[in-house]
Coordinates of C-alpha atoms in Angstrom, one line a residue:
X1 CA -31.8 -21.7 0.8
X2 CA -28.3 -23.5 0.7
X3 CA -26.0 -23.0 3.5
X4 CA -26.0 -19.1 4.5
X5 CA -27.2 -18.1 1.2
X6 CA -30.5 -17.1 -0.7
X7 CA -30.4 -16.9 -4.8
X8 CA -31.9 -13.9 -6.2
X9 CA -32.5 -12.5 -9.4
X10 CA -33.3 -9.0 -11.1
X11 CA -35.2 -8.9 -14.2
X12 CA -36.2 -6.9 -16.7
X13 CA -38.5 -7.9 -20.0
X14 CA -38.6 -6.8 -23.4
X15 CA -41.7 -4.6 -22.6
X16 CA -44.7 -4.5 -25.4
X17 CA -46.4 -1.6 -24.0
X18 CA -50.1 -2.8 -23.0
X19 CA -49.6 -5.8 -24.8
X20 CA -50.4 -8.1 -21.3
X21 CA -50.6 -11.2 -23.0
X22 CA -47.1 -10.9 -24.4
X23 CA -45.6 -9.3 -21.1
X24 CA -47.0 -12.4 -19.3
X25 CA -45.5 -15.1 -21.5
X26 CA -41.9 -12.9 -21.1
X27 CA -42.7 -13.2 -17.3
X28 CA -43.4 -16.9 -17.4
X29 CA -40.3 -17.6 -19.8
X30 CA -38.1 -16.0 -16.7
X31 CA -40.0 -17.7 -14.1
X32 CA -39.0 -21.1 -15.9
X33 CA -35.5 -20.0 -16.2
X34 CA -35.0 -18.8 -12.7
X35 CA -36.6 -22.0 -11.3
X36 CA -34.1 -24.1 -13.3
X37 CA -31.3 -21.9 -11.8
X38 CA -32.6 -22.5 -8.0
X39 CA -33.4 -19.1 -8.0
X40 CA -35.6 -18.1 -4.6
X41 CA -36.9 -14.5 -5.1
X42 CA -37.5 -12.8 -8.7
X43 CA -37.8 -9.3 -9.0
X44 CA -39.3 -7.6 -11.8
X45 CA -40.0 -3.6 -12.5
X46 CA -43.0 -1.7 -11.7
X47 CA -46.1 -2.1 -14.1
X48 CA -44.4 -5.3 -15.3
X49 CA -47.3 -6.2 -17.3
X50 CA -48.3 -3.0 -19.0
X51 CA -45.2 -1.3 -19.0
X52 CA -44.6 2.1 -16.6
X53 CA -44.9 4.5 -19.7
X54 CA -48.1 3.4 -21.3
X55 CA -49.8 6.5 -20.0
X56 CA -53.5 7.0 -18.8
X57 CA -54.9 3.7 -20.6
X58 CA -52.6 1.6 -17.9
X59 CA -55.7 2.4 -15.8
X60 CA -58.8 1.2 -17.7
X61 CA -61.2 -1.8 -17.3
X62 CA -59.8 -3.7 -20.1
X63 CA -56.4 -3.1 -19.3
X64 CA -57.0 -4.2 -15.6
X65 CA -59.1 -7.4 -16.6
X66 CA -56.5 -8.8 -19.2
X67 CA -53.9 -8.1 -16.2
X68 CA -56.0 -10.1 -13.8
X69 CA -56.2 -13.3 -16.3
X70 CA -52.5 -12.8 -16.8
X71 CA -52.0 -12.9 -12.8
X72 CA -54.1 -16.2 -12.8
X73 CA -51.7 -17.7 -15.0
X74 CA -48.9 -16.7 -13.4
X75 CA -50.4 -17.9 -10.3
X76 CA -50.7 -21.2 -11.7
X77 CA -47.5 -21.6 -12.9
X78 CA -46.0 -20.9 -9.8
X79 CA -47.5 -24.3 -8.1
X80 CA -44.8 -26.1 -9.3
X81 CA -41.9 -23.6 -8.2
X82 CA -40.5 -22.7 -4.9
X83 CA -39.9 -19.2 -6.4
X84 CA -41.3 -15.9 -4.7
X85 CA -42.1 -13.8 -7.7
X86 CA -42.3 -10.0 -7.0
X87 CA -44.3 -8.0 -10.4
X88 CA -46.0 -5.2 -11.0
X89 CA -49.7 -4.4 -12.5
X90 CA -52.5 -2.2 -12.4
X91 CA -55.7 -3.2 -10.4
X92 CA -58.8 -2.0 -9.9
X93 CA -60.9 -1.9 -6.6
X94 CA -64.4 -0.3 -5.8
X95 CA -63.9 1.9 -9.0
X96 CA -60.4 3.2 -8.1
X97 CA -57.1 2.1 -9.9
X98 CA -54.1 1.2 -8.0
X99 CA -50.7 1.0 -8.9
X100 CA -49.9 -2.7 -6.8
X101 CA -46.9 -5.0 -6.7
X102 CA -47.7 -8.6 -6.5
X103 CA -45.8 -11.5 -4.2
X104 CA -46.8 -14.5 -5.6
X105 CA -45.6 -18.1 -4.5
X106 CA -46.3 -21.9 -4.7
X107 CA -49.8 -20.8 -6.6
X108 CA -50.3 -18.0 -3.9
X109 CA -50.7 -14.5 -3.6
X110 CA -48.6 -14.0 -0.7
X111 CA -48.8 -10.0 -0.5
X112 CA -50.2 -6.9 -2.4
X113 CA -48.3 -3.7 -2.2
X114 CA -50.0 -0.6 -3.8
X115 CA -47.7 2.7 -4.5
X116 CA -48.5 5.0 -2.1
X117 CA -45.9 8.1 -3.5
X118 CA -47.3 8.7 -6.9
X119 CA -45.7 10.9 -9.3
X120 CA -47.1 14.3 -10.8
X121 CA -48.3 12.1 -13.8
X122 CA -49.6 8.7 -12.0
X123 CA -51.6 10.7 -9.7
X124 CA -53.9 11.4 -12.9
X125 CA -55.2 8.4 -13.1
X126 CA -53.7 5.9 -10.1
X127 CA -55.1 6.4 -6.6
X128 CA -53.7 5.9 -3.0
X129 CA -55.0 3.2 -0.6
X130 CA -56.4 5.0 2.4
X131 CA -58.3 2.1 4.1
X132 CA -58.4 -1.6 3.8
X133 CA -59.3 -2.6 0.3
X134 CA -60.4 -6.1 -0.8
X135 CA -58.9 -7.3 -4.2
X136 CA -61.7 -9.6 -5.9
X137 CA -60.1 -12.9 -6.9
X138 CA -61.8 -15.3 -9.2
X139 CA -59.0 -18.4 -9.4
X140 CA -60.1 -21.6 -10.5
X141 CA -63.3 -22.9 -8.9
X142 CA -62.9 -20.3 -6.0
X143 CA -63.9 -16.9 -5.8
X144 CA -63.2 -14.6 -3.0
X145 CA -61.7 -11.6 -1.9
X146 CA -58.3 -10.9 -1.1
X147 CA -57.1 -8.5 1.4
X148 CA -54.7 -5.8 -0.2
X149 CA -52.8 -5.6 2.9
X150 CA -50.8 -2.5 1.7
X151 CA -47.8 -3.2 3.5
X152 CA -44.2 -3.3 1.9
X153 CA -42.8 -6.2 4.6
X154 CA -43.1 -9.6 4.3
X155 CA -41.4 -12.1 6.3
X156 CA -40.2 -16.0 6.2
X157 CA -39.5 -18.5 9.1
X158 CA -37.7 -21.8 8.4
X159 CA -36.7 -23.5 11.3
X160 CA -34.1 -20.7 13.2
X161 CA -34.1 -18.7 9.9
X162 CA -36.0 -15.5 9.8
X163 CA -35.1 -13.3 6.6
X164 CA -37.5 -10.6 6.0
X165 CA -38.0 -8.5 3.0
X166 CA -39.1 -5.0 2.4
X167 CA -40.2 -3.2 -1.0
X168 CA -39.2 0.1 -1.4
X169 CA -40.6 1.8 -4.8
X170 CA -37.6 3.6 -6.8
X171 CA -38.9 7.0 -6.5
X172 CA -39.4 6.7 -2.8
X173 CA -35.6 5.9 -3.1
X174 CA -34.4 8.5 -5.2
X175 CA -36.6 11.3 -3.0
X176 CA -35.1 10.0 0.3
X177 CA -39.1 9.3 1.5
X178 CA -38.6 5.9 2.9
X179 CA -37.8 4.2 6.0
X180 CA -36.0 0.5 6.6
X181 CA -37.2 -1.1 9.1
X182 CA -34.6 -2.2 11.8
X183 CA -35.7 -6.2 11.0
X184 CA -35.1 -5.6 7.2
X185 CA -32.5 -8.4 5.5
X186 CA -33.5 -7.8 1.6
X187 CA -34.7 -4.6 -0.1
X188 CA -36.5 -4.9 -3.2
X189 CA -36.5 -1.8 -5.2
X190 CA -38.6 -2.2 -8.5
X191 CA -37.9 0.5 -10.9
X192 CA -40.1 3.2 -12.8
X193 CA -37.8 6.2 -13.6
X194 CA -36.6 7.5 -16.9
X195 CA -33.0 7.4 -17.2
X196 CA -31.0 10.6 -17.5
X197 CA -27.2 10.9 -17.2
X198 CA -27.5 11.7 -13.8
X199 CA -29.7 8.9 -12.5
X200 CA -27.5 6.0 -14.4
X201 CA -24.3 7.4 -12.6
X202 CA -26.1 8.1 -9.3
X203 CA -28.4 5.1 -8.7
X204 CA -25.6 2.5 -7.7
X205 CA -24.0 4.8 -5.3
X206 CA -27.5 5.5 -3.9
X207 CA -28.0 1.8 -3.9
X208 CA -25.1 1.3 -2.3
X209 CA -25.4 3.7 0.5
X210 CA -28.7 2.8 1.4
X211 CA -27.4 -1.1 1.8
X212 CA -24.3 -0.3 3.7
X213 CA -26.2 2.2 6.1
X214 CA -28.8 -0.2 6.8
X215 CA -26.6 -3.6 6.7
X216 CA -28.9 -5.2 4.5
X217 CA -28.9 -6.7 0.9
X218 CA -30.8 -5.3 -2.2
X219 CA -32.3 -6.5 -5.4
X220 CA -32.9 -3.7 -7.9
X221 CA -34.9 -4.1 -11.1
X222 CA -34.8 -1.0 -13.5
X223 CA -37.9 0.0 -16.2
X224 CA -36.9 -2.0 -19.7
X225 CA -35.1 0.0 -22.6
X226 CA -38.7 -1.0 -24.7
X227 CA -40.6 1.2 -22.6
X228 CA -41.6 4.7 -24.7
X229 CA -38.8 6.8 -25.6
X230 CA -41.1 9.6 -26.8
X231 CA -39.9 11.6 -23.7
X232 CA -37.0 10.0 -22.3
X233 CA -35.7 6.6 -21.8
X234 CA -35.1 4.0 -19.4
X235 CA -31.8 2.1 -19.2
X236 CA -32.7 -1.5 -18.0
X237 CA -30.5 -1.2 -15.1
X238 CA -30.2 -4.4 -12.7
X239 CA -28.5 -4.8 -9.7
X240 CA -27.9 -6.9 -6.8
X241 CA -25.8 -5.7 -3.8
X242 CA -25.0 -6.8 -0.1
X243 CA -24.0 -4.3 2.7
X244 CA -22.6 -1.7 0.4
X245 CA -21.0 -3.9 -2.5
X246 CA -22.4 -4.7 -5.7
X247 CA -22.1 -8.5 -6.1
X248 CA -23.8 -8.2 -9.6
X249 CA -24.7 -5.8 -12.1
X250 CA -26.8 -5.9 -15.8
X251 CA -25.2 -3.8 -18.9
X252 CA -27.3 -0.8 -19.6
X253 CA -30.1 -0.8 -22.0
X254 CA -29.7 -4.7 -21.9
X255 CA -33.0 -6.9 -20.9
X256 CA -32.4 -9.8 -19.1
X257 CA -31.9 -11.4 -16.0
X258 CA -28.9 -11.0 -13.6
X259 CA -28.6 -13.8 -10.6
X260 CA -26.8 -13.9 -7.8
X261 CA -26.4 -15.6 -3.9
X262 CA -26.8 -12.9 -1.2
X263 CA -25.2 -13.7 2.1
X264 CA -27.7 -13.8 4.9
X265 CA -25.0 -13.3 7.5
X266 CA -24.1 -9.9 5.9
X267 CA -27.8 -8.6 6.2
X268 CA -28.5 -10.2 9.7
X269 CA -26.3 -9.3 12.0
X270 CA -28.2 -6.6 14.3
X271 CA -29.5 -8.7 17.0
X272 CA -33.1 -7.4 16.5
X273 CA -35.9 -9.2 17.3
X274 CA -38.9 -8.6 14.8
X275 CA -41.6 -6.2 15.5
X276 CA -45.0 -7.5 14.5
X277 CA -46.7 -4.2 15.0
X278 CA -44.7 -2.7 12.1
X279 CA -47.4 -3.9 9.9
X280 CA -46.1 -7.1 8.3
X281 CA -47.8 -9.1 6.1
X282 CA -49.9 -12.1 7.9
X283 CA -48.9 -14.6 5.3
X284 CA -45.3 -15.9 4.9
X285 CA -43.2 -16.7 2.1
X286 CA -41.5 -20.0 1.9
X287 CA -37.4 -20.5 2.1
X288 CA -36.2 -23.3 -0.3
X289 CA -34.2 -26.2 0.8
X290 CA -32.5 -26.7 -2.7
X291 CA -28.5 -27.3 -3.1
X292 CA -26.7 -25.0 -5.5
X293 CA -23.4 -24.1 -6.4
X294 CA -22.4 -20.5 -5.8
X295 CA -22.2 -18.2 -9.1
X296 CA -20.2 -15.5 -7.4
X297 CA -16.7 -15.7 -6.1
X298 CA -16.5 -14.5 -2.5
X299 CA -14.5 -11.7 -1.2
X300 CA -11.1 -13.0 0.2
X301 CA -10.7 -9.9 2.1
X302 CA -14.5 -8.6 3.1
X303 CA -13.2 -5.8 5.4
X304 CA -11.0 -4.0 3.0
X305 CA -12.4 -0.8 1.8
X306 CA -14.3 -0.5 -2.3
X307 CA -11.7 0.3 -4.6
X308 CA -13.1 3.3 -5.5
X309 CA -12.7 4.5 -2.0
X310 CA -9.6 2.4 -0.9
X311 CA -7.4 5.7 -0.5
X312 CA -9.7 7.5 1.0
X313 CA -10.2 4.6 3.5
X314 CA -6.4 4.3 3.8
X315 CA -6.1 7.7 4.9
X316 CA -9.0 8.0 7.4
X317 CA -7.3 4.6 9.1
X318 CA -4.3 6.7 9.6
X319 CA -6.4 9.6 10.9
X320 CA -8.3 7.4 13.5
X321 CA -4.9 6.1 14.9
X322 CA -3.6 9.3 14.8
X323 CA -6.2 11.0 16.9
X324 CA -6.6 8.2 19.2
X325 CA -2.7 8.4 20.1
X326 CA -2.9 12.4 20.2
X327 CA -5.3 12.3 22.6
X328 CA -3.5 9.7 24.9
X329 CA -0.7 12.2 24.4
X330 CA -2.6 15.4 25.8
X331 CA -3.7 13.1 28.7
X332 CA -0.1 12.3 29.8
X333 CA 2.8 15.1 31.4
X334 CA 5.7 13.4 29.8
X335 CA 5.2 13.5 25.9
X336 CA 7.3 11.0 25.0
X337 CA 7.1 7.6 23.0
X338 CA 9.2 4.6 23.6
X339 CA 8.6 2.0 20.6
X340 CA 10.4 -1.6 19.8
X341 CA 11.1 -0.8 16.7
X342 CA 12.0 -4.5 14.8
X343 CA 11.8 -3.5 10.9
X344 CA 8.3 -5.8 10.7
X345 CA 5.0 -4.3 9.9
X346 CA 3.6 -3.5 13.0
X347 CA 6.2 -1.4 14.5
X348 CA 6.4 0.2 11.4
X349 CA 2.8 1.0 11.2
X350 CA 2.9 2.3 14.9
X351 CA 5.9 4.4 13.9
X352 CA 4.0 6.4 11.3
X353 CA 1.3 6.7 13.2
X354 CA 3.2 8.4 16.3
X355 CA 4.8 10.8 13.7
X356 CA 1.2 11.5 12.5
X357 CA 0.3 12.5 16.3
X358 CA 3.2 14.6 17.0
X359 CA 2.5 16.6 13.8
X360 CA -1.0 17.2 15.0
X361 CA 0.8 18.3 18.1
X362 CA 3.3 20.2 16.9
X363 CA 5.6 17.6 19.0
X364 CA 9.2 17.4 18.5
X365 CA 9.9 14.0 16.6
X366 CA 13.0 13.5 19.0
X367 CA 10.6 12.7 21.4
X368 CA 9.7 9.5 19.7
X369 CA 12.2 7.0 21.1
X370 CA 12.7 4.2 18.6
X371 CA 14.3 1.3 20.2
X372 CA 15.8 -1.3 18.4
X373 CA 16.5 -4.8 20.5
X374 CA 18.7 -7.5 18.4
X375 CA 18.3 -10.7 20.0
X376 CA 19.2 -14.1 19.5
X377 CA 17.0 -14.4 15.9
X378 CA 17.5 -10.9 14.5
X379 CA 18.2 -10.4 10.9
X380 CA 20.6 -7.7 9.3
X381 CA 17.6 -7.0 7.1
X382 CA 15.2 -6.1 9.9
X383 CA 17.6 -4.3 11.8
X384 CA 18.7 -2.3 8.7
X385 CA 15.1 -1.3 7.9
X386 CA 14.6 -0.4 11.4
X387 CA 17.8 2.2 11.3
X388 CA 16.4 3.7 8.2
X389 CA 12.8 4.0 9.2
X390 CA 14.0 5.9 12.4
X391 CA 16.2 7.8 10.3
X392 CA 13.7 9.0 7.7
X393 CA 11.3 10.1 10.9
X394 CA 13.8 11.9 12.5
X395 CA 13.7 10.1 16.2
X396 CA 15.9 9.1 18.9
X397 CA 17.2 6.0 18.0
X398 CA 18.7 3.8 20.2
X399 CA 20.3 0.3 19.7
X400 CA 20.3 -2.5 22.9
X401 CA 21.1 -5.8 22.2
X402 CA 19.3 -8.1 24.7
X403 CA 21.6 -11.2 23.7
X404 CA 23.5 -11.0 26.8
X405 CA 20.9 -10.3 29.1
X406 CA 18.8 -13.1 27.9
X407 CA 21.6 -15.6 28.1
X408 CA 22.2 -14.3 31.7
X409 CA 18.7 -15.0 32.4
X410 CA 18.7 -18.6 31.3
X411 CA 21.7 -19.0 33.3
X412 CA 19.6 -17.8 36.4
X413 CA 16.6 -20.3 35.3
X414 CA 18.8 -23.1 34.6
X415 CA 17.6 -23.3 30.9
X416 CA 20.0 -24.5 28.3
X417 CA 20.4 -21.7 25.6
X418 CA 20.6 -24.5 23.0
X419 CA 17.0 -25.7 23.9
X420 CA 15.0 -23.5 21.3
X421 CA 11.7 -24.5 23.0
X422 CA 9.2 -21.7 24.0
X423 CA 10.8 -20.2 27.0
X424 CA 13.8 -19.4 24.7
X425 CA 11.2 -17.3 22.6
X426 CA 9.2 -15.7 25.3
X427 CA 12.4 -15.2 27.6
X428 CA 13.8 -12.4 24.2
X429 CA 10.1 -11.0 24.1
X430 CA 9.8 -10.1 27.6
X431 CA 13.2 -9.0 28.0
X432 CA 12.3 -6.4 25.4
X433 CA 9.1 -5.4 27.0
X434 CA 11.2 -5.1 30.4
X435 CA 13.8 -2.5 28.5
X436 CA 11.2 -0.7 27.0
X437 CA 8.6 0.1 30.4
X438 CA 11.8 0.8 32.4
X439 CA 12.9 3.0 29.7
X440 CA 9.6 4.9 29.9
X441 CA 9.7 5.0 33.8
X442 CA 13.4 6.3 33.4
X443 CA 12.5 9.2 31.3
X444 CA 8.6 9.4 31.5
X445 CA 6.3 8.9 28.4
X446 CA 4.6 5.5 27.6
X447 CA 5.5 2.2 25.7
X448 CA 3.4 1.8 22.3
X449 CA 2.1 -1.5 21.7
X450 CA 2.2 -2.6 18.1
X451 CA 0.1 -6.0 18.2
X452 CA -2.3 -6.4 15.6
X453 CA -6.2 -7.8 15.3
X454 CA -5.1 -10.8 14.0
X455 CA -2.3 -11.5 16.4
X456 CA -4.8 -11.2 19.5
X457 CA -7.4 -13.3 18.0
X458 CA -4.4 -16.0 17.8
X459 CA -3.2 -15.3 20.9
X460 CA 0.3 -14.9 18.8
X461 CA 2.0 -12.8 21.5
X462 CA 4.0 -13.7 24.5
X463 CA 1.8 -13.1 27.7
X464 CA 3.2 -9.9 29.7
X465 CA 6.0 -9.6 26.7
X466 CA 4.6 -7.9 23.4
X467 CA 1.1 -8.8 24.8
X468 CA 1.4 -5.4 27.1
X469 CA 2.1 -1.8 26.4
X470 CA 0.5 1.1 27.9
X471 CA -1.4 2.3 24.4
X472 CA -1.7 0.0 21.3
X473 CA -2.5 1.8 18.0
X474 CA -2.8 -1.3 15.8
X475 CA -5.3 -3.3 17.9
X476 CA -8.2 -2.8 15.7
X477 CA -6.3 -3.6 12.5
X478 CA -6.1 -7.4 10.7
X479 CA -2.6 -8.2 9.8
X480 CA -3.6 -8.2 6.1
X481 CA -5.6 -4.7 6.2
X482 CA -2.6 -3.2 8.4
X483 CA -0.1 -4.4 5.4
X484 CA -2.2 -2.4 2.8
X485 CA -2.0 0.8 5.2
X486 CA 1.7 0.6 5.1
X487 CA 2.0 0.3 1.3
X488 CA -0.2 3.0 1.2
X489 CA 2.2 5.3 2.8
X490 CA 4.9 3.7 0.7
X491 CA 3.1 4.7 -2.4
X492 CA 2.4 8.3 -1.4
X493 CA 5.7 9.3 0.4
X494 CA 8.3 11.5 -1.6
X495 CA 11.0 10.3 0.6
X496 CA 13.1 7.9 -1.3
X497 CA 14.9 6.3 1.9
X498 CA 11.5 6.1 3.5
X499 CA 9.5 4.9 0.3
X500 CA 12.6 2.1 -0.6
X501 CA 12.6 1.2 3.3
X502 CA 8.6 0.6 3.5
X503 CA 8.4 -1.4 0.1
X504 CA 11.5 -3.9 1.7
X505 CA 9.2 -4.4 5.0
X506 CA 6.2 -5.3 2.9
X507 CA 8.3 -8.0 1.4
X508 CA 9.8 -9.4 4.4
X509 CA 8.5 -12.6 5.9
X510 CA 6.8 -12.0 8.8
X511 CA 8.4 -13.6 11.7
X512 CA 8.9 -12.7 15.4
X513 CA 12.7 -13.6 14.9
X514 CA 12.8 -15.3 18.0
X515 CA 14.9 -18.1 17.1
X516 CA 18.3 -18.2 15.4
X517 CA 18.7 -16.9 11.9
X518 CA 20.0 -19.5 9.2
X519 CA 23.7 -19.8 8.3
X520 CA 23.0 -17.1 5.7
X521 CA 21.8 -14.9 8.3
X522 CA 18.2 -14.7 6.8
X523 CA 15.2 -15.3 8.6
X524 CA 14.1 -18.9 9.4
X525 CA 11.4 -18.6 11.9
X526 CA 8.1 -17.6 9.8
X527 CA 5.1 -17.0 11.8
X528 CA 2.4 -18.3 8.8
X529 CA 4.0 -21.7 8.5
X530 CA 3.5 -22.0 12.1
X531 CA 0.0 -20.6 12.5
X532 CA -1.3 -20.3 8.7
X533 CA -1.6 -17.7 6.4
X534 CA -3.3 -14.7 8.4
X535 CA -5.2 -13.7 5.3
X536 CA -7.3 -16.8 6.4
X537 CA -7.3 -16.0 9.9
X538 CA -8.5 -12.4 9.2
X539 CA -11.4 -14.1 7.1
X540 CA -12.3 -16.5 9.7
X541 CA -12.1 -13.5 12.3
X542 CA -14.6 -11.2 10.4
X543 CA -17.4 -13.8 9.3
X544 CA -17.1 -15.6 13.4
X545 CA -16.8 -11.7 15.1
X546 CA -18.7 -9.9 12.9
X547 CA -21.5 -12.0 11.6
X548 CA -21.5 -14.7 13.9
X549 CA -21.5 -16.7 11.1
X550 CA -21.4 -20.9 11.9
X551 CA -18.4 -22.8 11.5
X552 CA -19.5 -25.1 8.7
X553 CA -20.2 -22.1 6.9
X554 CA -17.3 -20.2 7.5
X555 CA -15.7 -23.2 6.2
X556 CA -17.7 -23.3 3.1
X557 CA -17.1 -19.6 2.1
X558 CA -13.2 -19.8 2.9
X559 CA -13.2 -22.8 0.2
X560 CA -15.2 -20.7 -2.4
X561 CA -12.9 -17.4 -1.5
X562 CA -9.7 -18.9 -1.5
X563 CA -10.2 -21.9 -4.3
X564 CA -7.5 -20.4 -6.5
X565 CA -4.9 -20.4 -3.7
X566 CA -5.2 -23.1 -0.8
X567 CA -6.6 -26.6 -1.1
X568 CA -9.8 -27.8 0.7
X569 CA -7.6 -29.6 3.3
X570 CA -5.2 -26.4 3.5
X571 CA -8.3 -24.4 4.6
X572 CA -9.5 -27.3 6.8
X573 CA -6.3 -27.5 8.8
X574 CA -5.9 -23.7 9.3
X575 CA -9.4 -23.2 10.5
X576 CA -8.9 -26.2 12.9
X577 CA -5.8 -24.4 14.2
X578 CA -7.8 -21.0 14.3
X579 CA -10.4 -22.6 16.3
X580 CA -8.3 -24.0 19.0
X581 CA -6.3 -20.7 19.4
X582 CA -8.9 -18.6 19.4
X583 CA -10.7 -20.0 22.5
X584 CA -7.1 -21.2 24.0
X585 CA -6.0 -17.8 23.8
X586 CA -8.8 -15.6 25.5
X587 CA -6.9 -15.1 28.7
X588 CA -5.0 -12.7 26.7
X589 CA -7.9 -11.1 24.7
X590 CA -9.6 -10.6 28.0
X591 CA -6.2 -8.4 29.2
X592 CA -7.0 -5.9 26.7
X593 CA -4.5 -2.6 26.2
X594 CA -6.4 0.6 25.6
X595 CA -6.6 0.9 21.9
X596 CA -9.0 2.7 19.0
X597 CA -11.7 0.3 17.2
X598 CA -11.2 1.0 13.6
X599 CA -13.7 -1.4 12.1
X600 CA -17.5 -2.3 12.6
X601 CA -16.3 -5.4 14.9
X602 CA -13.5 -5.7 17.7
X603 CA -11.9 -8.2 19.8
X604 CA -11.9 -5.9 22.8
X605 CA -13.6 -6.7 25.7
X606 CA -14.6 -3.1 26.5
X607 CA -16.2 -2.9 22.6
X608 CA -18.2 -6.0 23.6
X609 CA -16.7 -8.7 22.8
X610 CA -16.7 -10.8 26.1
X611 CA -16.1 -14.6 26.6
X612 CA -14.6 -16.5 29.5
X613 CA -11.2 -17.5 29.4
X614 CA -12.1 -21.2 30.5
X615 CA -14.1 -22.3 27.3
X616 CA -13.6 -26.3 27.0
X617 CA -11.1 -26.2 24.0
X618 CA -13.0 -29.3 22.1
X619 CA -16.1 -27.1 22.3
X620 CA -15.9 -26.0 18.8
X621 CA -14.5 -29.3 17.2

């Protein structure tokens, strides 16, 4: 194990039916290759030494004796390797034959798991373990009996790392005849089923569902295409998955080996202690301490939905936001919204969601009051986009300049208006909030907030300014994902004015527009120049808050994921900035406006994210 990654492999050999010697040699070659590539867990299909399609001759004294001799050679070859090898072979115990998977590491048999849910064909020659059985081992100068524990679970303890494995046979998975333990981190699925068109198409989706719903990693090794084709074929499929995402897959009808690294944080975030009574093997496998390079490129946006579900997920996000707002509107007597429309991404999505909520409630869009509040840094570009958005959604639009009132405020507090320090910026943000709140009081209704999860994490909001509202539909969305939702709407609409406006907003530099524009009237204050790229911060938040990853590991992963965009020095710089802001701005997070949770993690104290506001800002150095 290196950092927070375990290197795993899925393999299928070019099976020679019942040629135990040849199959054993193939296993040994794969073991050597895996060892040279720092693999820690290597999975083969069922009945690796015989093939799954060899029929009743698998369960004979001749074949089981040959398999036992091959087993001893595999054990002997594993002495100089730290790999945990999981492979299948038939065994004979008390004159009965069993289909077993062997776990071998460092010259020892760690566990033996026999198949319980046999197919119709397998029942003709295999049995199911009913009681404790003992497998006779005559290895080297030793002769002893090893208990067939018949458990599908095995664990490892290395320092503070507890990584638990569970083996599920393929037919159990396909027939939904399995239970994933609460403690399982990585599933091992040895294959044995013939490949039909439906099976080839469905197996990936089944594996993704299992890993996503149980938040685990998974290694799948399907049966070899060298198996018998007498009444079907086998596709040699191989997959490595992590929490619903495929990180490596093999080529159809091609034997071989695939290798990738599983992020342990993606598979161990449920904070559940190990229940020993769950029938774990009394032996433990060992994790190596080797260092290795990642063969995979980590996802820059792990909180994004997969490509095949992307549009559906965008619709679902909008449904969650609009349903949440509709429910709040049902609660209040005056069903009016007052929204500060800036021409930026956040207020744009808030308006899109408001329009959907009003449509669901059959309310008049004129009760959505979009207020643009140009100040000392507002550009013509954003102001025009705010106007066009309001036209496209047929809202009640109003422009209220805050320039005079802010300048009067500067006089009141004796602040030089040429001093563009923090007071210059925050005075404008608070003035906008005051105007919106007073309008809501005057006419009835609520002020709709627009702040997103990224801004909340960094405290990038004026306390009691844009930080405050009466409901916030964006608080559960990272900035980078919020942008994708707006892009989805832009690509879906047939309204030309709306489409063009949204596409221009997406291209507009992110800015609070609180500092004077350039001489050309363009935006001079760019948020990401000050606090760093949102895509980095959203990556940091995901791994810190959702997975509770160590800082060194977050930095290691960020350098891998963003190596094609940012230098390591740049990533380190913004990570340091992130940690400081995340801690020092907690007092803003602790005063959270109501809003819907959208992802499976949240910064809202009401959803469980609770830390005090007075942590030492140097504690994360």
